Amino acid sequence: MKLQIRSQLDHVEPGGVLDDCGPSSAAAASSWVLKGDINALAGIQAKERAVGYKDKQGVSDNGSSLWELIKTCKELGANARYPRDWEDCVESAKKGAALIINVQAAKNYPKQALSAWHKRYIGRHAGATYGQMAAAAWCEDHGWQFADPTFSGKGKEKFAVSVTEKELKAIASSKGDAPFKRCIIVKK
């Protein structure tokens, strides 16, 4: 099974504000574990219900904490929790769970994990990084898959990209601390 992108790009706000990576990633992770089709908008609406905060359009005000995404996943019908360590993330994913990871995009991203949007962004802001939530999952047929919600969710960017476990761990370490400290495990 391939992890499908739930793109935040469909929800760009006035002024080019892009602040829905958390609920978009919660939608991708919850869709994976529930074997459903939860779109990014449903994730955004679930976060509003779960945390009681309505995103102001045109203002960069909808950054998500992992705790808020645990609540969002529950609102979407899944369960989420903090991991004990990186091995807990790996073992859970190999049993069908998905991960939501708080990253410093695109630090430590392998080339294939850079979306067309991100490539354009770097063209205008050389060397810039930014806080981002993303999803990941593992399956026997495709191995590790990484879904950054700046992928369009269409055409060649419809599905997550393949990464190695070493690459995923490096991405999860991009904020400078232990990789599991920036993750939650999403289960059925």
XYZ file of C-alpha atoms in Angstrom:
188
model
C 0.000 0.000 0.000
C 1.250 3.495 -0.798
C 0.934 6.399 1.629
C -1.076 9.085 -0.105
C -0.200 12.760 0.192
C -2.762 15.026 1.851
C -1.552 18.343 0.492
C -1.647 21.601 2.365
C -1.184 23.418 -0.945
C -4.920 23.296 -1.641
C -5.366 25.476 1.452
C -2.987 28.370 0.792
C -4.418 31.420 2.526
C -4.476 35.034 1.332
C -0.980 36.464 1.156
C 0.470 33.008 0.432
C 0.230 31.844 4.060
C 0.782 28.095 4.302
C 0.151 26.915 7.872
C -1.860 23.684 7.674
C 0.945 21.099 7.566
C -0.060 19.572 10.911
C -3.690 18.773 10.169
C -2.752 17.744 6.604
C -0.232 15.260 8.029
C -2.800 14.056 10.583
C -5.177 13.376 7.687
C -2.489 11.398 5.823
C -1.508 9.351 8.897
C -5.117 8.703 9.934
C -6.059 7.690 6.382
C -3.191 5.180 6.434
C -4.155 3.457 9.677
C -7.919 3.602 9.119
C -7.545 2.617 5.455
C -9.792 5.542 4.603
C -9.775 8.638 2.471
C -9.499 11.602 4.823
C -8.568 14.763 2.945
C -6.549 17.713 4.239
C -9.653 19.869 4.720
C -11.149 17.204 7.006
C -7.887 17.296 8.977
C -8.057 21.089 9.269
C -11.674 20.941 10.437
C -10.889 18.120 12.899
C -8.095 20.197 14.426
C -10.474 23.137 14.850
C -12.943 20.881 16.700
C -10.242 19.113 18.717
C -8.432 22.185 20.010
C -11.183 24.798 19.811
C -9.195 27.214 17.670
C -10.367 28.620 14.336
C -7.546 29.434 11.920
C -7.514 33.108 10.910
C -7.140 33.317 7.137
C -4.128 35.241 5.827
C -2.253 35.069 9.154
C 0.415 32.467 9.937
C -1.331 31.294 13.104
C -2.129 27.595 12.680
C 1.139 25.930 13.606
C 0.466 22.645 15.369
C 2.003 20.998 18.380
C 2.289 17.213 18.524
C -0.193 17.242 21.417
C -2.732 19.079 19.241
C -2.196 16.490 16.508
C -2.802 13.643 18.964
C -6.183 15.263 19.639
C -6.749 15.846 15.913
C -6.095 12.198 15.071
C -8.561 11.148 17.761
C -11.150 13.481 16.234
C -10.493 11.777 12.874
C -11.120 8.337 14.424
C -7.538 7.203 14.984
C -5.430 7.030 18.142
C -2.057 8.652 18.614
C 0.610 8.673 21.299
C 4.168 9.726 21.993
C 6.819 7.038 21.359
C 9.155 5.641 24.023
C 12.160 5.795 21.686
C 13.067 5.530 18.001
C 12.735 1.738 18.059
C 9.134 2.164 19.243
C 8.507 4.310 16.130
C 10.081 1.697 13.849
C 8.373 -1.311 15.446
C 4.960 0.410 15.502
C 5.229 1.430 11.849
C 6.183 -2.119 10.883
C 2.957 -3.245 12.582
C 0.827 -0.826 10.514
C 1.059 2.473 12.409
C 1.913 5.786 10.780
C 4.164 8.514 12.160
C 3.731 12.258 12.281
C 7.099 13.980 12.501
C 7.911 17.585 13.402
C 10.807 18.424 11.084
C 12.970 21.357 10.087
C 12.235 21.233 6.360
C 14.118 20.505 4.270
C 17.152 19.911 6.464
C 18.375 16.316 6.071
C 15.832 15.623 3.303
C 17.105 13.291 0.602
C 16.710 14.662 -2.921
C 13.546 12.659 -3.676
C 11.777 14.166 -0.618
C 11.905 17.716 -2.000
C 8.546 18.762 -3.453
C 8.215 20.976 -6.515
C 6.822 23.665 -4.171
C 9.871 23.406 -1.917
C 12.263 23.601 -4.865
C 10.580 26.860 -5.949
C 10.664 28.134 -2.344
C 14.402 27.488 -2.051
C 14.931 29.212 -5.380
C 13.603 32.385 -3.746
C 15.012 31.752 -0.236
C 18.346 29.976 -0.682
C 19.280 27.831 2.302
C 16.082 28.611 4.204
C 14.508 26.011 6.472
C 11.164 26.091 8.253
C 9.209 24.137 10.839
C 6.989 21.525 9.229
C 4.910 18.485 10.106
C 5.051 15.459 7.816
C 3.819 11.869 7.848
C 5.612 8.575 7.336
C 4.672 4.925 7.131
C 6.161 1.540 6.289
C 4.842 -1.396 4.320
C 6.450 -4.579 3.109
C 5.908 -3.778 -0.577
C 7.279 -0.216 -0.555
C 9.373 0.049 2.603
C 9.605 3.449 4.308
C 7.517 6.249 2.803
C 7.747 9.943 3.632
C 4.866 12.368 2.953
C 5.625 16.074 3.166
C 2.354 18.010 2.717
C 4.060 20.507 0.394
C 3.737 17.783 -2.254
C 0.726 18.589 -4.439
C -1.085 15.278 -3.988
C -1.482 15.123 -7.773
C 0.326 13.386 -10.624
C 3.847 12.297 -9.693
C 3.371 13.941 -6.262
C 0.233 11.932 -5.385
C 2.063 9.474 -3.136
C 4.774 9.630 -0.521
C 8.370 9.111 -1.613
C 10.466 6.094 -0.705
C 13.209 6.702 1.835
C 15.502 4.431 3.797
C 15.161 4.041 7.544
C 18.472 5.895 7.910
C 17.118 8.805 5.809
C 13.884 8.912 7.806
C 15.803 8.965 11.093
C 17.949 11.835 9.778
C 14.807 13.766 8.746
C 13.283 13.145 12.199
C 16.532 14.441 13.769
C 16.460 17.680 11.761
C 15.463 19.831 14.761
C 18.666 18.785 16.538
C 17.403 16.372 19.169
C 16.647 12.649 19.422
C 14.420 11.686 16.460
C 11.623 10.145 18.533
C 11.166 13.377 20.508
C 9.645 14.980 17.406
C 7.265 12.121 16.549
C 3.893 10.707 17.417
C 2.686 7.230 16.545
C -0.761 7.025 14.935
C -2.666 3.743 15.233
C -6.133 2.443 14.568
